[in-house]
């Protein structure tokens, strides 16, 4: 990366790395860690979207701290993303998935000793832009929905890369979902038993796609649906991804449709809830400026 780009990224990174919450050691705190950016046409992200309008993407991870515990939700674009992409992304798909590499989660943690050290990683799903950082953390367990592990074993490029999720050393763990309703999601798991962090099974985008609900100490509540939606407007307008994107990216578009409906209803009942799709740069910036 040229020096000037690195400086620009640092400029973006420093404010984005500030903790969202201050408080005592048992409070839930979040950091949105940006690891890269990209652009596409809005029409590619939402049904009826504009072909002219640019949609700005974030590639990132969320660092969550609960008391003395800390974990990552997704791993962002890792240190080896260029090598992974060059080796595994098929030539015909590469132009669709171009990215600007930022600073990896590993390097952000190395550069900032005030950030808590994560002791495990949860994946919203196993696509390459979410699992790229796994090889940077070979000692950390990787937690997924059970269905996602089967998907990983039977999938491949352009969605899933062996260089990320095919490492023999990875210790896979499964989120122990229970048949407990959570705001319209049928399977959920209350991670700490205090309803501050709750996993929900979503499926659809991949068979084991999961969402993460977080109630922060200051009363703000967030829901991270991974890539079940790409564009926040899909939730407010109750719209699917564009047809081509559904065909290319979603394993089960009908299930994705149901999940959009659940989020749409939830947001109508609870307008203060902040839903944060994994790639929507506007929402990432809004979450920052709200604090
Ligand atoms: Zn993604």
Tab-separated table of C-alpha atoms and ligand atoms in Angstrom:
chain	number	residue	atom	x	y	z
A	1	UNK	CA	0.000	0.000	0.000
A	2	UNK	CA	1.435	3.455	-0.904
A	3	UNK	CA	2.379	5.636	2.060
A	4	UNK	CA	-0.319	8.241	1.411
A	5	UNK	CA	-3.022	5.543	1.432
A	6	UNK	CA	-1.654	4.197	4.685
A	7	UNK	CA	-1.827	7.675	6.234
A	8	UNK	CA	-5.419	8.086	5.035
A	9	UNK	CA	-6.307	4.743	6.580
A	10	UNK	CA	-4.700	5.691	9.858
A	11	UNK	CA	-6.671	8.910	9.785
A	12	UNK	CA	-9.884	6.931	9.330
A	13	UNK	CA	-8.837	4.253	11.763
A	14	UNK	CA	-7.953	6.294	14.821
A	15	UNK	CA	-11.438	7.730	15.393
A	16	UNK	CA	-13.022	4.397	14.425
A	17	UNK	CA	-10.948	2.591	17.038
A	18	UNK	CA	-12.223	4.607	19.953
A	19	UNK	CA	-14.407	2.572	22.312
A	20	UNK	CA	-18.087	3.326	22.028
A	21	UNK	CA	-18.671	3.122	25.731
A	22	UNK	CA	-16.852	4.020	28.880
A	23	UNK	CA	-17.658	2.293	32.126
A	24	UNK	CA	-16.685	-0.304	34.650
A	25	UNK	CA	-15.083	-3.638	33.878
A	26	UNK	CA	-18.317	-5.633	33.725
A	27	UNK	CA	-19.969	-3.427	31.104
A	28	UNK	CA	-20.413	-4.490	27.497
A	29	UNK	CA	-18.275	-2.437	25.176
A	30	UNK	CA	-17.962	-2.572	21.411
A	31	UNK	CA	-15.364	-1.509	18.898
A	32	UNK	CA	-16.103	-1.500	15.177
A	33	UNK	CA	-12.781	-2.336	13.522
A	34	UNK	CA	-12.596	-1.347	9.876
A	35	UNK	CA	-10.202	-3.482	7.834
A	36	UNK	CA	-10.998	-2.357	4.303
A	37	UNK	CA	-13.354	-0.553	1.989
A	38	UNK	CA	-14.942	-0.957	-1.395
A	39	UNK	CA	-17.646	0.366	-3.684
A	40	UNK	CA	-20.347	-1.088	-5.841
A	41	UNK	CA	-23.567	0.145	-7.465
A	42	UNK	CA	-26.569	0.526	-5.178
A	43	UNK	CA	-28.578	-1.518	-7.693
A	44	UNK	CA	-26.397	-4.516	-6.845
A	45	UNK	CA	-27.329	-4.335	-3.147
A	46	UNK	CA	-31.085	-3.755	-3.034
A	47	UNK	CA	-34.000	-4.565	-5.295
A	48	UNK	CA	-34.964	-1.402	-7.180
A	49	UNK	CA	-31.683	0.340	-6.256
A	50	UNK	CA	-30.075	2.961	-8.482
A	51	UNK	CA	-27.567	1.962	-11.150
A	52	UNK	CA	-25.908	5.367	-10.829
A	53	UNK	CA	-25.737	5.653	-7.060
A	54	UNK	CA	-22.519	4.366	-5.499
A	55	UNK	CA	-22.838	2.093	-2.486
A	56	UNK	CA	-19.876	2.324	-0.108
A	57	UNK	CA	-18.778	-0.882	1.564
A	58	UNK	CA	-16.939	-1.583	4.779
A	59	UNK	CA	-15.038	-4.785	5.458
A	60	UNK	CA	-14.572	-5.194	9.157
A	61	UNK	CA	-14.973	-6.983	12.448
A	62	UNK	CA	-16.582	-6.174	15.792
A	63	UNK	CA	-14.647	-6.498	19.021
A	64	UNK	CA	-16.910	-7.127	22.017
A	65	UNK	CA	-15.894	-6.949	25.664
A	66	UNK	CA	-18.046	-8.259	28.503
A	67	UNK	CA	-16.360	-7.879	31.876
A	68	UNK	CA	-13.069	-9.765	31.611
A	69	UNK	CA	-14.135	-11.657	28.506
A	70	UNK	CA	-13.633	-10.433	24.937
A	71	UNK	CA	-14.247	-11.908	21.513
A	72	UNK	CA	-14.367	-10.992	17.837
A	73	UNK	CA	-17.452	-11.124	15.670
A	74	UNK	CA	-15.997	-11.866	12.206
A	75	UNK	CA	-12.344	-11.358	11.421
A	76	UNK	CA	-12.365	-8.767	8.643
A	77	UNK	CA	-9.798	-8.660	5.841
A	78	UNK	CA	-6.711	-10.272	7.327
A	79	UNK	CA	-3.011	-9.686	6.874
A	80	UNK	CA	-2.880	-12.229	4.025
A	81	UNK	CA	-5.987	-11.113	2.142
A	82	UNK	CA	-4.118	-10.278	-1.075
A	83	UNK	CA	-2.426	-13.680	-1.213
A	84	UNK	CA	-5.687	-15.466	-0.347
A	85	UNK	CA	-7.635	-13.520	-2.969
A	86	UNK	CA	-5.030	-13.971	-5.725
A	87	UNK	CA	-4.731	-17.692	-5.083
A	88	UNK	CA	-8.398	-18.594	-4.736
A	89	UNK	CA	-10.749	-16.016	-6.239
A	90	UNK	CA	-11.672	-17.183	-9.772
A	91	UNK	CA	-10.703	-14.695	-12.475
A	92	UNK	CA	-14.310	-14.217	-13.573
A	93	UNK	CA	-15.430	-13.240	-10.072
A	94	UNK	CA	-12.467	-11.077	-9.077
A	95	UNK	CA	-13.753	-7.842	-10.696
A	96	UNK	CA	-17.010	-8.121	-8.696
A	97	UNK	CA	-15.246	-8.320	-5.346
A	98	UNK	CA	-12.488	-5.730	-5.534
A	99	UNK	CA	-11.541	-4.242	-2.176
A	100	UNK	CA	-9.188	-1.643	-0.745
A	101	UNK	CA	-7.156	-3.272	1.946
A	102	UNK	CA	-7.008	-1.426	5.262
A	103	UNK	CA	-5.302	-2.380	8.518
A	104	UNK	CA	-6.048	-5.925	9.686
A	105	UNK	CA	-7.584	-6.650	13.087
A	106	UNK	CA	-4.320	-8.328	14.090
A	107	UNK	CA	-2.331	-5.160	13.353
A	108	UNK	CA	-4.909	-2.922	15.022
A	109	UNK	CA	-4.680	-4.997	18.194
A	110	UNK	CA	-0.901	-4.894	17.992
A	111	UNK	CA	-0.896	-1.116	17.593
A	112	UNK	CA	-3.325	-0.371	20.431
A	113	UNK	CA	-2.638	-1.985	23.785
A	114	UNK	CA	-5.802	-0.448	25.264
A	115	UNK	CA	-8.009	-2.759	23.158
A	116	UNK	CA	-9.054	-5.937	24.967
A	117	UNK	CA	-7.482	-9.181	23.669
A	118	UNK	CA	-10.128	-11.433	22.111
A	119	UNK	CA	-9.984	-15.054	23.237
A	120	UNK	CA	-12.190	-16.529	20.483
A	121	UNK	CA	-13.807	-15.621	17.178
A	122	UNK	CA	-17.428	-15.992	16.109
A	123	UNK	CA	-18.219	-15.923	12.398
A	124	UNK	CA	-21.424	-14.376	11.111
A	125	UNK	CA	-20.764	-16.774	8.230
A	126	UNK	CA	-17.768	-18.252	6.443
A	127	UNK	CA	-17.484	-16.157	3.278
A	128	UNK	CA	-13.949	-15.040	2.412
A	129	UNK	CA	-14.445	-11.388	3.383
A	130	UNK	CA	-15.434	-12.410	6.931
A	131	UNK	CA	-13.018	-15.294	7.520
A	132	UNK	CA	-9.891	-13.739	5.995
A	133	UNK	CA	-8.381	-12.886	9.389
A	134	UNK	CA	-8.655	-16.429	10.822
A	135	UNK	CA	-5.051	-17.429	9.935
A	136	UNK	CA	-3.826	-14.362	11.876
A	137	UNK	CA	-5.220	-15.909	15.080
A	138	UNK	CA	-4.276	-19.604	14.937
A	139	UNK	CA	-4.642	-20.007	18.706
A	140	UNK	CA	-8.233	-18.789	18.938
A	141	UNK	CA	-11.240	-21.105	18.795
A	142	UNK	CA	-13.647	-20.359	15.951
A	143	UNK	CA	-17.324	-20.528	16.828
A	144	UNK	CA	-20.009	-21.016	14.175
A	145	UNK	CA	-23.507	-22.431	13.827
A	146	UNK	CA	-23.256	-26.188	13.300
A	147	UNK	CA	-24.776	-25.871	9.810
A	148	UNK	CA	-21.952	-23.537	8.770
A	149	UNK	CA	-19.270	-26.154	9.398
A	150	UNK	CA	-20.968	-28.537	6.963
A	151	UNK	CA	-21.264	-25.712	4.443
A	152	UNK	CA	-17.537	-24.944	4.766
A	153	UNK	CA	-16.634	-28.564	4.129
A	154	UNK	CA	-18.710	-28.678	0.940
A	155	UNK	CA	-18.205	-25.177	-0.430
A	156	UNK	CA	-15.385	-23.370	-2.196
A	157	UNK	CA	-14.418	-20.264	-4.171
A	158	UNK	CA	-15.644	-17.704	-4.932
A	159	UNK	CA	-17.435	-17.848	-1.548
A	160	UNK	CA	-15.292	-19.913	0.806
A	161	UNK	CA	-11.475	-20.098	0.757
A	162	UNK	CA	-9.487	-23.103	1.961
A	163	UNK	CA	-6.628	-20.794	2.952
A	164	UNK	CA	-8.949	-19.323	5.595
A	165	UNK	CA	-11.354	-22.011	6.798
A	166	UNK	CA	-9.480	-25.126	5.672
A	167	UNK	CA	-6.626	-24.975	8.172
A	168	UNK	CA	-6.081	-28.273	9.977
A	169	UNK	CA	-5.122	-26.474	13.168
A	170	UNK	CA	-8.412	-24.559	13.573
A	171	UNK	CA	-10.407	-25.574	16.641
A	172	UNK	CA	-14.065	-25.326	15.581
A	173	UNK	CA	-16.793	-24.911	18.155
A	174	UNK	CA	-20.562	-24.758	17.700
A	175	UNK	CA	-22.874	-22.171	19.192
A	176	UNK	CA	-25.306	-24.176	21.376
A	177	UNK	CA	-28.525	-22.726	20.003
A	178	UNK	CA	-31.733	-23.369	21.913
A	179	UNK	CA	-35.293	-23.354	20.637
A	180	UNK	CA	-36.029	-20.065	22.357
A	181	UNK	CA	-37.740	-17.236	20.546
A	182	UNK	CA	-35.901	-13.950	20.462
A	183	UNK	CA	-37.765	-11.083	18.744
A	184	UNK	CA	-39.108	-13.434	16.078
A	185	UNK	CA	-35.984	-15.556	15.614
A	186	UNK	CA	-36.750	-19.153	16.587
A	187	UNK	CA	-33.265	-20.263	17.712
A	188	UNK	CA	-31.168	-18.188	20.054
A	189	UNK	CA	-28.422	-18.415	22.639
A	190	UNK	CA	-27.917	-15.963	25.497
A	191	UNK	CA	-24.127	-15.978	25.739
A	192	UNK	CA	-23.698	-14.693	29.299
A	193	UNK	CA	-27.158	-15.463	30.663
A	194	UNK	CA	-27.808	-11.752	31.244
A	195	UNK	CA	-29.317	-11.023	27.787
A	196	UNK	CA	-26.527	-8.569	27.010
A	197	UNK	CA	-25.200	-10.635	24.079
A	198	UNK	CA	-27.587	-12.974	22.275
A	199	UNK	CA	-26.870	-15.083	19.188
A	200	UNK	CA	-29.670	-15.875	16.771
A	201	UNK	CA	-29.640	-18.399	13.961
A	202	UNK	CA	-30.629	-16.750	10.680
A	203	UNK	CA	-29.481	-19.055	7.859
A	204	UNK	CA	-30.395	-18.151	4.297
A	205	UNK	CA	-27.338	-16.251	3.147
A	206	UNK	CA	-25.383	-19.358	4.182
A	207	UNK	CA	-26.893	-22.326	6.045
A	208	UNK	CA	-25.285	-21.244	9.319
A	209	UNK	CA	-25.514	-17.456	9.113
A	210	UNK	CA	-25.944	-15.994	12.584
A	211	UNK	CA	-26.810	-12.564	13.978
A	212	UNK	CA	-25.539	-10.945	17.171
A	213	UNK	CA	-27.615	-8.776	19.474
A	214	UNK	CA	-25.736	-6.569	21.938
A	215	UNK	CA	-27.167	-4.473	24.755
A	216	UNK	CA	-24.531	-1.986	25.767
A	217	UNK	CA	-24.120	-0.561	29.242
A	218	UNK	CA	-25.468	2.845	28.211
A	219	UNK	CA	-28.763	1.288	27.153
A	220	UNK	CA	-28.052	1.326	23.422
A	221	UNK	CA	-28.977	-1.856	21.637
A	222	UNK	CA	-27.470	-3.217	18.441
A	223	UNK	CA	-28.157	-6.077	16.100
A	224	UNK	CA	-25.499	-7.313	13.680
A	225	UNK	CA	-27.086	-9.457	10.938
A	226	UNK	CA	-23.867	-10.128	8.984
A	227	UNK	CA	-24.633	-10.328	5.245
A	228	UNK	CA	-28.253	-11.415	5.506
A	229	UNK	CA	-28.772	-7.860	4.273
A	230	UNK	CA	-26.127	-5.760	2.530
A	231	UNK	CA	-27.948	-2.443	2.559
A	232	UNK	CA	-29.687	-1.025	5.652
A	233	UNK	CA	-32.543	0.253	3.465
A	234	UNK	CA	-33.502	-3.372	2.838
A	235	UNK	CA	-34.704	-3.547	6.448
A	236	UNK	CA	-36.606	-0.268	6.592
A	237	UNK	CA	-38.157	-0.856	3.140
A	238	UNK	CA	-38.504	-4.618	3.624
A	239	UNK	CA	-36.671	-5.250	0.341
A	240	UNK	CA	-34.558	-8.133	-0.816
A	241	UNK	CA	-31.105	-7.925	-2.357
A	242	UNK	CA	-31.107	-7.358	-6.108
A	243	UNK	CA	-32.103	-10.478	-8.069
A	244	UNK	CA	-28.615	-11.144	-9.420
A	245	UNK	CA	-27.077	-10.766	-5.965
A	246	UNK	CA	-29.578	-13.156	-4.444
A	247	UNK	CA	-28.726	-15.711	-7.075
A	248	UNK	CA	-24.984	-15.228	-6.650
A	249	UNK	CA	-24.697	-14.814	-2.898
A	250	UNK	CA	-27.653	-16.340	-1.050
A	251	UNK	CA	-27.933	-20.097	-0.530
A	252	UNK	CA	-31.631	-19.894	0.382
A	253	UNK	CA	-33.261	-16.636	-0.780
A	254	UNK	CA	-36.612	-17.628	0.765
A	255	UNK	CA	-35.059	-17.899	4.219
A	256	UNK	CA	-33.291	-14.555	3.689
A	257	UNK	CA	-36.677	-13.073	2.773
A	258	UNK	CA	-38.136	-14.342	6.078
A	259	UNK	CA	-35.215	-12.899	8.038
A	260	UNK	CA	-35.627	-9.470	6.418
A	261	UNK	CA	-39.254	-9.608	7.444
A	262	UNK	CA	-38.346	-10.469	11.054
A	263	UNK	CA	-35.885	-7.545	11.220
A	264	UNK	CA	-38.380	-5.189	9.585
A	265	UNK	CA	-41.025	-6.089	12.191
A	266	UNK	CA	-38.549	-5.838	15.060
A	267	UNK	CA	-37.432	-2.393	13.951
A	268	UNK	CA	-41.030	-1.206	13.664
A	269	UNK	CA	-41.716	-2.297	17.236
A	270	UNK	CA	-38.411	-0.949	18.509
A	271	UNK	CA	-37.227	2.021	16.400
A	272	UNK	CA	-34.349	2.739	18.797
A	273	UNK	CA	-32.712	-0.578	17.904
A	274	UNK	CA	-29.676	0.012	15.698
A	275	UNK	CA	-29.238	-2.707	13.092
A	276	UNK	CA	-25.724	-2.752	11.636
A	277	UNK	CA	-25.300	-4.762	8.395
A	278	UNK	CA	-21.721	-5.982	8.003
A	279	UNK	CA	-20.936	-3.902	4.912
A	280	UNK	CA	-23.048	-0.740	5.087
A	281	UNK	CA	-20.539	2.097	5.495
A	282	UNK	CA	-23.248	4.713	6.200
A	283	UNK	CA	-24.453	2.760	9.210
A	284	UNK	CA	-20.960	2.128	10.523
A	285	UNK	CA	-20.312	5.864	10.401
A	286	UNK	CA	-23.678	6.665	11.937
A	287	UNK	CA	-23.023	4.345	14.862
A	288	UNK	CA	-19.750	6.172	15.448
A	289	UNK	CA	-21.232	9.662	15.215
A	290	UNK	CA	-24.132	8.743	17.508
A	291	UNK	CA	-21.759	8.085	20.361
B	1	LIG	ZN1	-19.604	-10.098	3.315
